Amino acid sequence: MSGLAQKSRVTLAPPPPAATGAGRPGRRHRGRVVRLLSLLAAAGLWQLLTVTDARIWLRFDRLPSLDEIGAELARQLGTQVYYLDLAQSLIRILTGFGLAAVAGVATGVLIGRSRTARDVLTPLLEAVRPIPAIALVPIAILLFPSDEQGIVFITFAAAFFPIMVSTRHAVRALPTLWEEAVLTLGGTRLHVLVNVVLPGALPGVFGGLSIGMGVSWICVISAEMISGDLGVGYRTWQAYTLVDYPATVVGMVTIGVLGWLTSALIELAGRRATRWLPRAEGSGA
Amino acid sequence: MSAAGLALRLDGAGLGYGGGAVLSGVDLEVTPGEILVVVGASGSGKSTLLRALAGLLRPHAGRVLADGAEVTGPSPDRAMIFQEDGLLPWRSVRRNVELPLGIRKVARAERRRAAEEWIGRVGLAGYEDRLPRELSGGMRQRVQLARALAGAPRAVLMDEPFGALDAQTRAEMQRLLLDVLRDTAATVVFVTHDVDEALLLGHRIVVLGRDGVRTLAGATREQIVKEL
């Protein structure tokens, strides 16, 4: 910074410290406590209802209590098969979701930018979109040589559409000004794509990724319950058919935690990638 | 700046969007290196004229020429500065200014050096890593100016660049612009609705009025206002 004074002929006041995205620490702390209390209250209510074998039209007498679930979870955490299931489900969802993210963004950009692509692809995509991914199980079984690929395909199909639709909308909603700015600086169509379309569409894309991750979990678990011989969904359903209710709930808790973690990761990545957006200080998750 | 200014010409140009004509039969000659100010009331087609010179809008009649060659699209020779929000909001000040250099495949170190120099020349040293949303309107226009000039264009097309600024900031920016342009040979076409701004900046002023383009040599403020 030593050359500052002689270089600039017009001088401005030195820059004030950069604004940080975080809210006041006290507020954040309070928010965390409330969130934790909310979870604990729900767990406490569950415990109360199951321990007292409440039958208040809804019947809680056959549901496992927290200590039974906790004991079962502790037991499973010591087994190898729990981690194998976990890894299997994660591999499936990350493969399916990863492919869907790439294909969904690519298709969305293509449709958003090219009239021809829009005319060719829109009717096909709009006809397939309303079909729930889980209803594609028969097709998946016929189409793919192994169950594994079928499950990944279902997961892919579930995540593809929300990602593609969000990307398409985000691309179409981009102001033309940025594109024109890059063009008048000598940019080609590729420059516009890399420097304007992709970064500009990112906030919308992340909305789609977030929804896509949610439906991916729904579909991978459902598909595992229908076919497959490994995975959290398979194990959960198996426990139910063996009348092992604590293990069933452990499976559900596992799914919930995994889903939450993966969504949180996407949310975090999204917030990092779209720091340039104007947003209220300390807002959001 | 070594690049010589560009000669620009509109030859009976008809301009408009989707069939509707905004301007028709426009003849205009811009000589290399001059600062031509186009004054017009809002809705007179000033921006349309500029977009045609930039190559963002093809004329439906007549021709647009740059150094005698027909303009068929945008070119790095003709940089444009927009009224506002022309910066890429996800890029820092430095990365916005580096953009035209990156497009020209200038090596990273040289890109950085040139960007830093231009940022300093528009008085924004120390703000390199800020995002556009962290800057005031006047500062954002300084960045646009640095970005446009960093690409060493032979013509700079300015679309009411100071129109959204308060009076004091505008006066500062006008001084800065004259200061920065003194070192370049680039042709400048500057569009505004502000007659005083036109008189301050322009080597030559043309009025875009009800009867098309009129050149006013040595006109007074009153004469220009009458033409609007």
CSV table of C-alpha atoms in Angstrom, one decimal, chain B residues 13-146:
chain,number,residue,atom,x,y,z
B,13,ALA,CA,-29.3,4.0,-39.5
B,14,GLY,CA,-32.8,2.9,-38.5
B,15,LEU,CA,-32.8,1.6,-34.9
B,16,GLY,CA,-35.4,-0.1,-32.8
B,17,TYR,CA,-36.5,-3.2,-30.9
B,18,GLY,CA,-38.8,-5.9,-32.3
B,19,GLY,CA,-40.0,-4.0,-35.3
B,20,GLY,CA,-40.8,-0.7,-33.5
B,21,ALA,CA,-38.5,2.0,-34.7
B,22,VAL,CA,-37.0,4.3,-32.1
B,23,LEU,CA,-34.8,6.2,-34.4
B,24,SER,CA,-34.7,6.4,-38.2
B,25,GLY,CA,-32.4,7.8,-40.8
B,26,VAL,CA,-29.7,8.7,-38.3
B,27,ASP,CA,-26.4,10.1,-39.7
B,28,LEU,CA,-23.6,10.7,-37.2
B,29,GLU,CA,-19.9,11.0,-37.6
B,30,VAL,CA,-17.5,10.6,-34.6
B,31,THR,CA,-13.9,11.5,-35.3
B,32,PRO,CA,-11.1,9.6,-33.7
B,33,GLY,CA,-10.1,10.8,-30.2
B,34,GLU,CA,-12.9,13.3,-29.7
B,35,ILE,CA,-15.3,13.4,-26.8
B,36,LEU,CA,-18.7,13.5,-28.4
B,37,VAL,CA,-21.7,14.1,-26.1
B,38,VAL,CA,-25.1,13.1,-27.2
B,39,VAL,CA,-27.8,15.1,-25.3
B,40,GLY,CA,-31.4,14.1,-25.4
B,41,ALA,CA,-34.5,14.0,-23.3
B,42,SER,CA,-35.4,10.7,-21.8
B,43,GLY,CA,-37.0,8.4,-24.3
B,44,SER,CA,-35.3,10.2,-27.2
B,45,GLY,CA,-33.3,7.0,-28.1
B,46,LYS,CA,-29.9,8.0,-26.7
B,47,SER,CA,-29.3,4.5,-25.3
B,48,THR,CA,-30.5,2.9,-28.4
B,49,LEU,CA,-28.0,4.9,-30.4
B,50,LEU,CA,-25.2,3.9,-28.1
B,51,ARG,CA,-26.2,0.2,-28.1
B,52,ALA,CA,-26.0,0.3,-31.9
B,53,LEU,CA,-22.5,1.7,-31.8
B,54,ALA,CA,-21.5,-1.0,-29.3
B,55,GLY,CA,-22.8,-3.6,-31.6
B,56,LEU,CA,-25.4,-4.9,-29.1
B,57,LEU,CA,-28.2,-3.8,-31.5
B,58,ARG,CA,-28.2,-4.4,-35.2
B,59,PRO,CA,-29.8,-1.6,-37.3
B,60,HIS,CA,-32.8,-2.6,-39.4
B,61,ALA,CA,-31.8,0.0,-41.9
B,62,GLY,CA,-28.6,1.8,-42.9
B,63,ARG,CA,-25.2,1.0,-41.5
B,64,VAL,CA,-23.0,1.3,-38.4
B,65,LEU,CA,-19.3,1.7,-39.2
B,66,ALA,CA,-16.2,1.5,-37.1
B,67,ASP,CA,-13.1,2.7,-38.9
B,68,GLY,CA,-15.0,2.1,-42.1
B,69,ALA,CA,-15.9,-1.5,-41.4
B,70,GLU,CA,-19.4,-2.5,-40.7
B,71,VAL,CA,-20.2,-3.3,-37.1
B,72,THR,CA,-21.7,-6.8,-36.8
B,73,GLY,CA,-21.4,-7.4,-33.0
B,74,PRO,CA,-19.8,-6.2,-29.8
B,75,SER,CA,-16.0,-5.9,-29.8
B,76,PRO,CA,-13.4,-5.2,-27.1
B,77,ASP,CA,-12.5,-2.1,-29.2
B,78,ARG,CA,-15.7,-0.5,-28.1
B,79,ALA,CA,-16.2,-0.7,-24.4
B,80,MET,CA,-19.4,0.3,-22.8
B,81,ILE,CA,-20.1,1.9,-19.4
B,82,PHE,CA,-23.6,1.4,-18.2
B,83,GLN,CA,-25.7,3.7,-16.0
B,84,GLU,CA,-25.6,1.3,-13.1
B,85,ASP,CA,-25.2,-2.3,-12.1
B,86,GLY,CA,-22.9,-3.1,-14.9
B,87,LEU,CA,-20.4,-4.8,-12.6
B,88,LEU,CA,-20.6,-8.5,-11.9
B,89,PRO,CA,-21.8,-8.5,-8.3
B,90,TRP,CA,-20.0,-11.8,-7.4
B,91,ARG,CA,-16.6,-10.4,-8.4
B,92,SER,CA,-14.5,-8.2,-6.2
B,93,VAL,CA,-13.4,-4.8,-7.5
B,94,ARG,CA,-10.1,-6.3,-8.6
B,95,ARG,CA,-11.7,-9.3,-10.4
B,96,ASN,CA,-14.1,-7.0,-12.1
B,97,VAL,CA,-11.3,-4.8,-13.4
B,98,GLU,CA,-9.3,-7.9,-14.4
B,99,LEU,CA,-12.2,-9.2,-16.5
B,100,PRO,CA,-11.3,-7.7,-19.9
B,101,LEU,CA,-7.7,-8.6,-19.4
B,102,GLY,CA,-8.6,-12.2,-18.6
B,103,ILE,CA,-10.8,-12.3,-21.7
B,104,ARG,CA,-7.7,-11.1,-23.7
B,105,LYS,CA,-5.7,-13.9,-22.0
B,106,VAL,CA,-3.2,-11.5,-20.4
B,107,ALA,CA,-1.0,-13.4,-18.0
B,108,ARG,CA,-2.1,-13.5,-14.3
B,109,ALA,CA,0.7,-11.4,-12.9
B,110,GLU,CA,0.4,-8.7,-15.6
B,111,ARG,CA,-3.4,-8.8,-15.2
B,112,ARG,CA,-3.1,-8.1,-11.5
B,113,ARG,CA,-0.6,-5.3,-12.0
B,114,ALA,CA,-2.7,-3.6,-14.6
B,115,ALA,CA,-5.8,-3.9,-12.6
B,116,GLU,CA,-4.1,-2.5,-9.5
B,117,GLU,CA,-2.8,0.5,-11.5
B,118,TRP,CA,-6.3,1.3,-12.9
B,119,ILE,CA,-7.9,0.9,-9.5
B,120,GLY,CA,-5.4,3.4,-8.2
B,121,ARG,CA,-6.0,5.8,-11.0
B,122,VAL,CA,-9.7,6.0,-10.3
B,123,GLY,CA,-8.9,6.5,-6.6
B,124,LEU,CA,-10.0,3.2,-5.2
B,125,ALA,CA,-6.7,1.8,-3.9
B,126,GLY,CA,-7.4,-0.2,-0.8
B,127,TYR,CA,-10.8,-1.3,-2.0
B,128,GLU,CA,-9.6,-4.1,-4.3
B,129,ASP,CA,-11.2,-6.9,-2.4
B,130,ARG,CA,-14.6,-5.3,-1.9
B,131,LEU,CA,-17.7,-6.6,-3.6
B,132,PRO,CA,-19.8,-4.2,-5.6
B,133,ARG,CA,-22.6,-4.2,-3.0
B,134,GLU,CA,-20.2,-2.9,-0.4
B,135,LEU,CA,-19.5,0.2,-2.5
B,136,SER,CA,-21.4,3.4,-3.0
B,137,GLY,CA,-22.9,4.3,-6.4
B,138,GLY,CA,-20.1,6.6,-7.2
B,139,MET,CA,-17.5,4.1,-6.3
B,140,ARG,CA,-19.2,1.4,-8.5
B,141,GLN,CA,-19.0,3.8,-11.4
B,142,ARG,CA,-15.3,4.4,-10.8
B,143,VAL,CA,-14.9,0.6,-11.0
B,144,GLN,CA,-16.8,0.5,-14.2
B,145,LEU,CA,-14.5,3.2,-15.6
B,146,ALA,CA,-11.4,1.3,-14.6
